Tab-separated table of C-alpha atoms in Angstrom:
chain	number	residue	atom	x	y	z
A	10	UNK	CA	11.169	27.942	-10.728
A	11	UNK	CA	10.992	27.916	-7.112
A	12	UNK	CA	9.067	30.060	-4.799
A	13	UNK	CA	7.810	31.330	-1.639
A	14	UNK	CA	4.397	31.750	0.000
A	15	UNK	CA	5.697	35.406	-0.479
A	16	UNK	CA	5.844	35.367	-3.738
A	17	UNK	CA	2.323	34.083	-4.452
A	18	UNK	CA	1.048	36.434	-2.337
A	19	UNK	CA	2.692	39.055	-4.179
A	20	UNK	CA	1.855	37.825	-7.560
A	21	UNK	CA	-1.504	37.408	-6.963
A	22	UNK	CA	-1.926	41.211	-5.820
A	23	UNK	CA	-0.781	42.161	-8.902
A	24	UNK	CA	-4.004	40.545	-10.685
A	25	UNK	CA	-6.041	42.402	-7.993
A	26	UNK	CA	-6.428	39.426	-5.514
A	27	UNK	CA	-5.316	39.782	-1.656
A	28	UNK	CA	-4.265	36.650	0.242
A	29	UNK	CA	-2.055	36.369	3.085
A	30	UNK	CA	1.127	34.813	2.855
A	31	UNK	CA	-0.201	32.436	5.778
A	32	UNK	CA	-3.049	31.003	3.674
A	33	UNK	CA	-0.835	30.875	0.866
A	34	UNK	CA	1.604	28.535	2.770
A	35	UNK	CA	-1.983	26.439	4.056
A	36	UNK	CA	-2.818	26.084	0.135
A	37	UNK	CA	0.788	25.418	-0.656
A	38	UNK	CA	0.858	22.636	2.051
A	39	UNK	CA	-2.263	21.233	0.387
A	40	UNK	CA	-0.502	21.017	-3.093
A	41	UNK	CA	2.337	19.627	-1.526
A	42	UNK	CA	0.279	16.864	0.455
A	43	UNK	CA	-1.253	16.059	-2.655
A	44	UNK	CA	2.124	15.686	-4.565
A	45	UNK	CA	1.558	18.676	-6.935
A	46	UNK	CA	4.146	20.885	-5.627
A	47	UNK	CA	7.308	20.001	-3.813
A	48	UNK	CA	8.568	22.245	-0.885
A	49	UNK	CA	12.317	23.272	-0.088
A	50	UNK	CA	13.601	24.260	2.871
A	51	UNK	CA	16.415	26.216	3.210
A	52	UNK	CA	15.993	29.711	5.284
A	53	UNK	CA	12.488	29.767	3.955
A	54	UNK	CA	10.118	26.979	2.281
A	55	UNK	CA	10.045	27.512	-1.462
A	56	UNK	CA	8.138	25.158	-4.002
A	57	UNK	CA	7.986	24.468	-7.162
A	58	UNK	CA	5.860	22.144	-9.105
A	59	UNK	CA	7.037	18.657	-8.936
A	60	UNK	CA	6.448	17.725	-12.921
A	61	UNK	CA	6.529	19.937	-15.311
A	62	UNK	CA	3.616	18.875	-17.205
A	63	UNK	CA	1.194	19.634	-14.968
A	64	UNK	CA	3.127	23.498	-14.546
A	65	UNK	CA	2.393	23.618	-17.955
A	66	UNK	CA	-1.530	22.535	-18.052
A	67	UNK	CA	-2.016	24.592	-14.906
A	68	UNK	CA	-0.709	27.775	-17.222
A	69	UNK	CA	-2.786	26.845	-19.962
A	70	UNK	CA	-6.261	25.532	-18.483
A	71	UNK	CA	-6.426	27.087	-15.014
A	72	UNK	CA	-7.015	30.191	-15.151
A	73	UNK	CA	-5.590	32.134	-11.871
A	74	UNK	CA	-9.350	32.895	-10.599
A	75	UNK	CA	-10.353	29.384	-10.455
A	76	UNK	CA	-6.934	28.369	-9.052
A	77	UNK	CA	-7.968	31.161	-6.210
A	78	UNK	CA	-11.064	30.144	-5.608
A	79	UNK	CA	-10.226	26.508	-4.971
A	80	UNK	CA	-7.461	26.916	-2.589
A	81	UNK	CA	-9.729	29.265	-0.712
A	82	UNK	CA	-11.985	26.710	-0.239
């Protein structure tokens, strides 16, 4: 599943957290840098993780508040 800074942002205001769609795309570039996610460009950058695997740890040992707090960081 691909998405955009956008959509995190969105997402995570949904489980009560606020962060702006620029310092999503800062935390995205991070993940990116550090080969976690992969970024497409077409109109927009979108990502997606770049193995599957580690979407699927993420969803079961990260919760979202610790994935929050360390791309805040």
């Amino acid at each position: 599943t691909m998405v955009s800074a956008s959509d995190v942002s969105n997402e995570l205001a949904e489980y009560g957290r606020q962060m702006d769609p620029r310092d999503v795309s800062t935390a995205l570039s991070g993940l990116v840098a550090q080969d976690i996610v992969r970024e497409i460009r077409d109109h927009t950058a979108h990502y997606n993780f770049r193995l599957d695997l580690v979407r699927r740890w993420s969803e079961k040992h990260k919760p979202l508040s610790a994935v929050m707090e360390e791309v805040t960081r």
